mmCIF file of N, CA and C in Angstrom:
data_model
loop_
_atom_site.group_PDB
_atom_site.id
_atom_site.type_symbol
_atom_site.label_atom_id
_atom_site.label_comp_id
_atom_site.label_asym_id
_atom_site.label_seq_id
_atom_site.Cartn_x
_atom_site.Cartn_y
_atom_site.Cartn_z
ATOM 1 N N MET A 1 0.820 -1.187 0.000
ATOM 2 C CA MET A 1 0.000 0.000 0.000
ATOM 3 C C MET A 1 0.864 1.252 0.000
ATOM 4 N N ARG A 2 1.884 1.285 0.818
ATOM 5 C CA ARG A 2 2.754 2.464 0.934
ATOM 6 C C ARG A 2 3.397 2.811 -0.404
ATOM 7 N N ASP A 3 3.939 1.813 -1.092
ATOM 8 C CA ASP A 3 4.605 2.074 -2.365
ATOM 9 C C ASP A 3 3.625 2.561 -3.425
ATOM 10 N N LYS A 4 2.421 2.025 -3.409
ATOM 11 C CA LYS A 4 1.397 2.457 -4.367
ATOM 12 C C LYS A 4 1.019 3.912 -4.107
ATOM 13 N N ALA A 5 0.784 4.265 -2.859
ATOM 14 C CA ALA A 5 0.439 5.646 -2.503
ATOM 15 C C ALA A 5 1.582 6.588 -2.860
ATOM 16 N N PHE A 6 2.789 6.170 -2.585
ATOM 17 C CA PHE A 6 3.971 6.979 -2.895
ATOM 18 C C PHE A 6 4.081 7.230 -4.390
ATOM 19 N N ASP A 7 3.905 6.202 -5.191
ATOM 20 C CA ASP A 7 3.981 6.349 -6.649
ATOM 21 C C ASP A 7 2.898 7.291 -7.172
ATOM 22 N N ILE A 8 1.695 7.179 -6.644
ATOM 23 C CA ILE A 8 0.598 8.044 -7.094
ATOM 24 C C ILE A 8 0.882 9.500 -6.721
ATOM 25 N N CYS A 9 1.306 9.749 -5.500
ATOM 26 C CA CYS A 9 1.606 11.117 -5.064
ATOM 27 C C CYS A 9 2.733 11.729 -5.886
ATOM 28 N N ARG A 10 3.782 10.984 -6.135
ATOM 29 C CA ARG A 10 4.904 11.509 -6.927
ATOM 30 C C ARG A 10 4.515 11.753 -8.372
ATOM 31 N N THR A 11 3.593 10.959 -8.895
ATOM 32 C CA THR A 11 3.172 11.124 -10.283
ATOM 33 C C THR A 11 2.338 12.387 -10.462
ATOM 34 N N PHE A 12 1.448 12.683 -9.514
ATOM 35 C CA PHE A 12 0.506 13.780 -9.691
ATOM 36 C C PHE A 12 0.862 15.058 -8.940
ATOM 37 N N LEU A 13 1.809 14.995 -8.028
ATOM 38 C CA LEU A 13 2.235 16.173 -7.279
ATOM 39 C C LEU A 13 3.712 16.431 -7.592
ATOM 40 N N SER A 14 4.159 17.637 -7.328
ATOM 41 C CA SER A 14 5.557 17.951 -7.641
ATOM 42 C C SER A 14 6.215 18.622 -6.448
ATOM 43 N N GLY A 15 7.325 19.263 -6.687
ATOM 44 C CA GLY A 15 8.030 19.968 -5.614
ATOM 45 C C GLY A 15 8.635 18.998 -4.624
ATOM 46 N N GLN A 16 8.320 19.200 -3.342
ATOM 47 C CA GLN A 16 8.893 18.364 -2.284
ATOM 48 C C GLN A 16 8.462 16.911 -2.387
ATOM 49 N N TRP A 17 7.343 16.641 -3.062
ATOM 50 C CA TRP A 17 6.888 15.262 -3.215
ATOM 51 C C TRP A 17 7.908 14.445 -4.009
ATOM 52 N N ASP A 18 8.694 15.120 -4.840
ATOM 53 C CA ASP A 18 9.751 14.435 -5.594
ATOM 54 C C ASP A 18 11.006 14.224 -4.760
ATOM 55 N N ASN A 19 11.090 14.897 -3.611
ATOM 56 C CA ASN A 19 12.304 14.865 -2.790
ATOM 57 C C ASN A 19 12.210 13.967 -1.565
ATOM 58 N N ILE A 20 11.118 13.230 -1.436
ATOM 59 C CA ILE A 20 10.986 12.343 -0.279
ATOM 60 C C ILE A 20 11.038 10.886 -0.744
ATOM 61 N N SER A 21 11.289 10.018 0.201
ATOM 62 C CA SER A 21 11.287 8.585 -0.096
ATOM 63 C C SER A 21 9.957 7.985 0.351
ATOM 64 N N SER A 22 9.733 6.777 -0.052
ATOM 65 C CA SER A 22 8.516 6.066 0.344
ATOM 66 C C SER A 22 8.419 5.973 1.865
ATOM 67 N N ASP A 23 9.552 5.786 2.526
ATOM 68 C CA ASP A 23 9.551 5.680 3.985
ATOM 69 C C ASP A 23 9.222 7.004 4.670
ATOM 70 N N ASP A 24 9.497 8.141 3.986
ATOM 71 C CA ASP A 24 9.221 9.459 4.559
ATOM 72 C C ASP A 24 7.739 9.832 4.478
ATOM 73 N N LEU A 25 7.030 9.274 3.517
ATOM 74 C CA LEU A 25 5.626 9.612 3.302
ATOM 75 C C LEU A 25 4.800 9.256 4.536
ATOM 76 N N ILE A 26 3.977 10.192 4.973
ATOM 77 C CA ILE A 26 3.089 9.957 6.111
ATOM 78 C C ILE A 26 1.718 9.587 5.559
ATOM 79 N N ILE A 27 1.208 8.430 5.953
ATOM 80 C CA ILE A 27 -0.081 7.947 5.466
ATOM 81 C C ILE A 27 -0.989 7.681 6.655
ATOM 82 N N ASN A 28 -2.176 8.294 6.625
ATOM 83 C CA ASN A 28 -3.187 8.067 7.658
ATOM 84 C C ASN A 28 -4.462 7.581 6.999
ATOM 85 N N LYS A 29 -4.964 6.454 7.468
ATOM 86 C CA LYS A 29 -6.203 5.896 6.945
ATOM 87 C C LYS A 29 -7.367 6.693 7.509
ATOM 88 N N ILE A 30 -8.254 7.147 6.622
ATOM 89 C CA ILE A 30 -9.435 7.892 7.055
ATOM 90 C C ILE A 30 -10.595 6.936 7.267
ATOM 91 N N SER A 31 -10.884 6.143 6.256
ATOM 92 C CA SER A 31 -11.994 5.205 6.384
ATOM 93 C C SER A 31 -11.832 4.072 5.389
ATOM 94 N N ILE A 32 -12.544 3.040 5.661
ATOM 95 C CA ILE A 32 -12.607 1.913 4.739
ATOM 96 C C ILE A 32 -14.079 1.659 4.467
ATOM 97 N N GLY A 33 -14.469 1.836 3.229
ATOM 98 C CA GLY A 33 -15.844 1.580 2.842
ATOM 99 C C GLY A 33 -15.973 0.153 2.355
ATOM 100 N N LEU A 34 -17.119 -0.126 1.777
ATOM 101 C CA LEU A 34 -17.335 -1.461 1.238
ATOM 102 C C LEU A 34 -16.439 -1.720 0.035
ATOM 103 N N SER A 35 -16.162 -0.664 -0.739
ATOM 104 C CA SER A 35 -15.342 -0.875 -1.927
ATOM 105 C C SER A 35 -14.203 0.122 -2.062
ATOM 106 N N ASN A 36 -14.221 1.229 -1.361
ATOM 107 C CA ASN A 36 -13.189 2.256 -1.491
ATOM 108 C C ASN A 36 -12.423 2.430 -0.187
ATOM 109 N N GLN A 37 -11.192 2.905 -0.317
ATOM 110 C CA GLN A 37 -10.370 3.208 0.844
ATOM 111 C C GLN A 37 -9.872 4.637 0.703
ATOM 112 N N LEU A 38 -9.940 5.423 1.798
ATOM 113 C CA LEU A 38 -9.489 6.806 1.807
ATOM 114 C C LEU A 38 -8.293 6.961 2.730
ATOM 115 N N TYR A 39 -7.294 7.699 2.249
ATOM 116 C CA TYR A 39 -6.086 7.966 3.014
ATOM 117 C C TYR A 39 -5.712 9.435 2.862
ATOM 118 N N ILE A 40 -5.068 9.993 3.869
ATOM 119 C CA ILE A 40 -4.428 11.291 3.726
ATOM 120 C C ILE A 40 -2.930 11.013 3.663
ATOM 121 N N CYS A 41 -2.318 11.462 2.575
ATOM 122 C CA CYS A 41 -0.876 11.338 2.393
ATOM 123 C C CYS A 41 -0.273 12.711 2.656
ATOM 124 N N SER A 42 0.782 12.754 3.468
ATOM 125 C CA SER A 42 1.360 14.035 3.879
ATOM 126 C C SER A 42 2.871 14.039 3.731
ATOM 127 N N LEU A 43 3.386 15.251 3.506
ATOM 128 C CA LEU A 43 4.830 15.443 3.543
ATOM 129 C C LEU A 43 5.287 15.372 4.998
ATOM 130 N N PRO A 44 6.491 14.890 5.257
ATOM 131 C CA PRO A 44 7.005 14.920 6.633
ATOM 132 C C PRO A 44 7.269 16.371 7.049
ATOM 133 N N ASP A 45 7.317 16.621 8.342
ATOM 134 C CA ASP A 45 7.478 17.978 8.871
ATOM 135 C C ASP A 45 8.755 18.665 8.392
ATOM 136 N N ASN A 46 9.802 17.896 8.120
ATOM 137 C CA ASN A 46 11.069 18.507 7.717
ATOM 138 C C ASN A 46 11.133 18.836 6.218
ATOM 139 N N HIS A 47 10.025 18.662 5.489
ATOM 140 C CA HIS A 47 9.940 19.023 4.071
ATOM 141 C C HIS A 47 8.800 20.032 3.894
ATOM 142 N N LYS A 48 9.160 21.304 3.798
ATOM 143 C CA LYS A 48 8.165 22.360 3.630
ATOM 144 C C LYS A 48 7.731 22.411 2.167
ATOM 145 N N PRO A 49 6.434 22.646 1.915
ATOM 146 C CA PRO A 49 5.954 22.749 0.532
ATOM 147 C C PRO A 49 6.647 23.879 -0.218
ATOM 148 N N ILE A 50 6.797 23.685 -1.508
ATOM 149 C CA ILE A 50 7.387 24.703 -2.381
ATOM 150 C C ILE A 50 6.241 25.365 -3.142
ATOM 151 N N GLY A 51 6.147 26.685 -3.062
ATOM 152 C CA GLY A 51 5.089 27.392 -3.782
ATOM 153 C C GLY A 51 3.715 27.016 -3.263
ATOM 154 N N ASP A 52 2.819 26.675 -4.204
ATOM 155 C CA ASP A 52 1.446 26.376 -3.803
ATOM 156 C C ASP A 52 1.135 24.878 -3.806
ATOM 157 N N GLU A 53 2.171 24.057 -3.767
ATOM 158 C CA GLU A 53 1.915 22.616 -3.721
ATOM 159 C C GLU A 53 1.278 22.251 -2.377
ATOM 160 N N PRO A 54 0.458 21.220 -2.357
ATOM 161 C CA PRO A 54 -0.184 20.830 -1.100
ATOM 162 C C PRO A 54 0.757 20.080 -0.161
ATOM 163 N N ARG A 55 0.569 20.260 1.117
ATOM 164 C CA ARG A 55 1.296 19.477 2.124
ATOM 165 C C ARG A 55 0.619 18.121 2.304
ATOM 166 N N ASP A 56 -0.707 18.106 2.127
ATOM 167 C CA ASP A 56 -1.508 16.894 2.300
ATOM 168 C C ASP A 56 -2.291 16.622 1.022
ATOM 169 N N ALA A 57 -2.523 15.336 0.759
ATOM 170 C CA ALA A 57 -3.325 14.944 -0.397
ATOM 171 C C ALA A 57 -4.270 13.820 0.010
ATOM 172 N N LEU A 58 -5.500 13.922 -0.435
ATOM 173 C CA LEU A 58 -6.475 12.870 -0.201
ATOM 174 C C LEU A 58 -6.308 11.826 -1.295
ATOM 175 N N LEU A 59 -6.142 10.591 -0.899
ATOM 176 C CA LEU A 59 -5.964 9.499 -1.847
ATOM 177 C C LEU A 59 -7.130 8.537 -1.693
ATOM 178 N N ARG A 60 -7.843 8.328 -2.768
ATOM 179 C CA ARG A 60 -8.959 7.383 -2.769
ATOM 180 C C ARG A 60 -8.590 6.225 -3.676
ATOM 181 N N LEU A 61 -8.601 5.034 -3.127
ATOM 182 C CA LEU A 61 -8.341 3.829 -3.909
ATOM 183 C C LEU A 61 -9.657 3.106 -4.105
ATOM 184 N N TYR A 62 -10.013 2.940 -5.360
ATOM 185 C CA TYR A 62 -11.283 2.302 -5.696
ATOM 186 C C TYR A 62 -11.155 0.793 -5.634
ATOM 187 N N GLY A 63 -12.165 0.185 -5.087
ATOM 188 C CA GLY A 63 -12.274 -1.262 -5.090
ATOM 189 C C GLY A 63 -13.293 -1.667 -6.132
ATOM 190 N N GLN A 64 -13.866 -2.811 -5.958
ATOM 191 C CA GLN A 64 -14.895 -3.260 -6.882
ATOM 192 C C GLN A 64 -16.181 -2.486 -6.630
ATOM 193 N N THR A 65 -16.837 -2.119 -7.704
ATOM 194 C CA THR A 65 -18.129 -1.444 -7.575
ATOM 195 C C THR A 65 -19.181 -2.245 -8.320
ATOM 196 N N ILE A 66 -20.382 -2.150 -7.847
ATOM 197 C CA ILE A 66 -21.458 -2.878 -8.508
ATOM 198 C C ILE A 66 -22.096 -2.058 -9.619
ATOM 199 N N ASP A 67 -21.803 -0.737 -9.638
ATOM 200 C CA ASP A 67 -22.410 0.136 -10.631
ATOM 201 C C ASP A 67 -21.503 0.383 -11.836
ATOM 202 N N GLY A 68 -20.345 -0.190 -11.892
ATOM 203 C CA GLY A 68 -19.455 -0.011 -13.026
ATOM 204 C C GLY A 68 -18.696 1.302 -12.982
ATOM 205 N N ASP A 69 -18.138 1.689 -14.133
ATOM 206 C CA ASP A 69 -17.290 2.877 -14.215
ATOM 207 C C ASP A 69 -18.062 4.184 -14.069
ATOM 208 N N ASP A 70 -19.370 4.197 -14.330
ATOM 209 C CA ASP A 70 -20.152 5.421 -14.180
ATOM 210 C C ASP A 70 -20.095 5.941 -12.748
ATOM 211 N N TYR A 71 -20.035 5.038 -11.786
ATOM 212 C CA TYR A 71 -19.959 5.432 -10.386
ATOM 213 C C TYR A 71 -18.681 6.226 -10.125
ATOM 214 N N LYS A 72 -17.558 5.790 -10.697
ATOM 215 C CA LYS A 72 -16.278 6.473 -10.485
ATOM 216 C C LYS A 72 -16.323 7.891 -11.031
ATOM 217 N N VAL A 73 -16.889 8.068 -12.198
ATOM 218 C CA VAL A 73 -16.980 9.395 -12.811
ATOM 219 C C VAL A 73 -17.875 10.298 -11.972
ATOM 220 N N THR A 74 -19.032 9.818 -11.582
ATOM 221 C CA THR A 74 -19.970 10.600 -10.776
ATOM 222 C C THR A 74 -19.344 10.966 -9.435
ATOM 223 N N ASP A 75 -18.719 10.004 -8.786
ATOM 224 C CA ASP A 75 -18.102 10.239 -7.488
ATOM 225 C C ASP A 75 -16.967 11.256 -7.597
ATOM 226 N N SER A 76 -16.162 11.156 -8.651
ATOM 227 C CA SER A 76 -15.072 12.118 -8.869
ATOM 228 C C SER A 76 -15.614 13.515 -9.116
ATOM 229 N N LEU A 77 -16.683 13.629 -9.876
ATOM 230 C CA LEU A 77 -17.292 14.922 -10.150
ATOM 231 C C LEU A 77 -17.830 15.553 -8.868
ATOM 232 N N ILE A 78 -18.500 14.772 -8.054
ATOM 233 C CA ILE A 78 -19.024 15.282 -6.785
ATOM 234 C C ILE A 78 -17.882 15.743 -5.885
ATOM 235 N N THR A 79 -16.816 14.977 -5.822
ATOM 236 C CA THR A 79 -15.654 15.353 -5.009
ATOM 237 C C THR A 79 -15.065 16.667 -5.497
ATOM 238 N N MET A 80 -14.936 16.843 -6.814
ATOM 239 C CA MET A 80 -14.393 18.069 -7.380
ATOM 240 C C MET A 80 -15.280 19.272 -7.044
ATOM 241 N N LEU A 81 -16.596 19.108 -7.192
ATOM 242 C CA LEU A 81 -17.515 20.204 -6.898
ATOM 243 C C LEU A 81 -17.478 20.599 -5.420
ATOM 244 N N LEU A 82 -17.428 19.614 -4.539
ATOM 245 C CA LEU A 82 -17.327 19.915 -3.108
ATOM 246 C C LEU A 82 -16.032 20.648 -2.797
ATOM 247 N N SER A 83 -14.945 20.242 -3.432
ATOM 248 C CA SER A 83 -13.657 20.886 -3.215
ATOM 249 C C SER A 83 -13.673 22.329 -3.700
ATOM 250 N N GLU A 84 -14.235 22.567 -4.882
ATOM 251 C CA GLU A 84 -14.304 23.932 -5.415
ATOM 252 C C GLU A 84 -15.089 24.858 -4.500
ATOM 253 N N ARG A 85 -16.086 24.319 -3.836
ATOM 254 C CA ARG A 85 -16.913 25.121 -2.938
ATOM 255 C C ARG A 85 -16.376 25.100 -1.504
ATOM 256 N N ARG A 86 -15.206 24.470 -1.339
ATOM 257 C CA ARG A 86 -14.542 24.360 -0.031
ATOM 258 C C ARG A 86 -15.433 23.693 1.021
ATOM 259 N N LEU A 87 -16.154 22.657 0.563
ATOM 260 C CA LEU A 87 -17.039 21.919 1.465
ATOM 261 C C LEU A 87 -16.505 20.538 1.806
ATOM 262 N N GLY A 88 -15.421 20.148 1.218
ATOM 263 C CA GLY A 88 -14.897 18.821 1.503
ATOM 264 C C GLY A 88 -13.611 18.548 0.822
#
């Protein structure tokens, strides 16, 4: 799990995220649903963000869904809208 989260964070984030190792990444499990898992991935305290990069990132790992790929698109859209409105 750690290596997968590390690879995803390094792929989509930049700055200090490129300067840490997998062992440095801080991962906290938020919840485990029936099919999805949520984690907060964070930079260690000794690595300050560069510019406007995030210190923390929400990582959602999808499991099996009974509704197919449409559920992933809808769920991602809802997450984006909540984020834009600073509601989640």
